XYZ file of C-alpha atoms in Angstrom:
89
model
C 102.106 99.222 110.855
C 103.148 102.885 110.860
C 103.784 102.639 107.303
C 100.914 103.920 104.746
C 99.111 101.727 102.277
C 96.549 101.299 100.000
C 95.169 98.866 98.301
C 94.881 97.873 94.657
C 93.143 95.501 92.439
C 94.308 95.070 89.048
C 93.586 92.804 85.630
C 94.851 89.006 85.512
C 98.959 88.709 85.024
C 99.192 92.711 85.915
C 101.319 92.207 89.805
C 104.555 93.008 88.563
C 103.652 95.326 86.316
C 101.185 97.419 88.184
C 104.290 96.529 91.777
C 106.978 97.812 89.536
C 105.325 101.105 88.316
C 104.010 101.772 92.464
C 108.144 101.678 92.659
C 108.681 103.632 90.057
C 106.677 106.233 92.275
C 109.093 106.809 95.045
C 111.606 109.255 91.945
C 108.011 111.560 90.997
C 107.807 114.452 93.507
C 103.900 114.177 92.879
C 103.731 109.937 93.975
C 103.096 110.518 97.518
C 99.599 113.922 96.637
C 99.502 110.464 93.785
C 98.745 108.117 96.518
C 101.077 106.036 95.210
C 98.061 105.043 92.392
C 100.116 104.336 88.947
C 98.484 105.963 86.000
C 97.401 102.263 83.924
C 94.156 101.158 82.702
C 95.038 97.516 84.472
C 94.029 99.296 87.794
C 90.500 98.347 88.115
C 90.110 99.437 91.610
C 92.020 101.208 94.589
C 91.625 103.045 97.642
C 93.133 106.502 98.593
C 96.426 105.928 100.357
C 95.981 105.550 104.352
C 97.740 106.410 107.024
C 98.347 103.964 110.640
C 95.197 103.701 112.360
C 92.664 105.002 109.761
C 90.542 102.375 106.524
C 88.013 102.941 104.185
C 85.113 101.032 102.658
C 86.041 99.796 99.305
C 83.224 97.919 97.217
C 82.750 96.677 93.780
C 81.142 94.135 91.659
C 83.663 91.614 90.492
C 84.874 91.321 87.182
C 81.989 88.624 85.159
C 85.648 86.947 82.811
C 87.156 84.926 85.406
C 90.768 84.537 86.560
C 93.177 85.388 88.928
C 92.606 89.150 89.602
C 96.601 90.231 91.275
C 95.641 92.577 94.642
C 98.438 94.965 96.172
C 99.934 97.727 98.118
C 101.503 99.857 96.035
C 103.102 101.845 98.469
C 107.123 102.069 97.128
C 108.300 98.381 98.021
C 106.169 97.047 99.735
C 104.010 95.144 96.618
C 107.124 92.544 96.723
C 105.100 90.831 100.488
C 101.673 92.949 100.502
C 100.120 91.074 97.284
C 97.328 88.213 97.047
C 95.239 87.425 94.473
C 91.232 87.060 93.947
C 89.478 84.456 92.266
C 86.137 84.944 90.045
C 84.670 81.347 88.174
């Protein structure tokens, strides 16, 4: 894929809110420089915005509270298809 991507891990139930916040950043002239990472206390971890052919290692400790933690790409429009859930038991 030649477009940029990131990875955001959020608190349970935050998928749509974070995805829509990423979409809204398309209207912000500074959205790209912010890596399309919304300002939200519902974001637990995230990568930077990555170019095609690059990578980043994201190391984190999984939350201790059981739940379904969404992960998504917040580049505007991507979250609709680029999403999933991390299950913590």
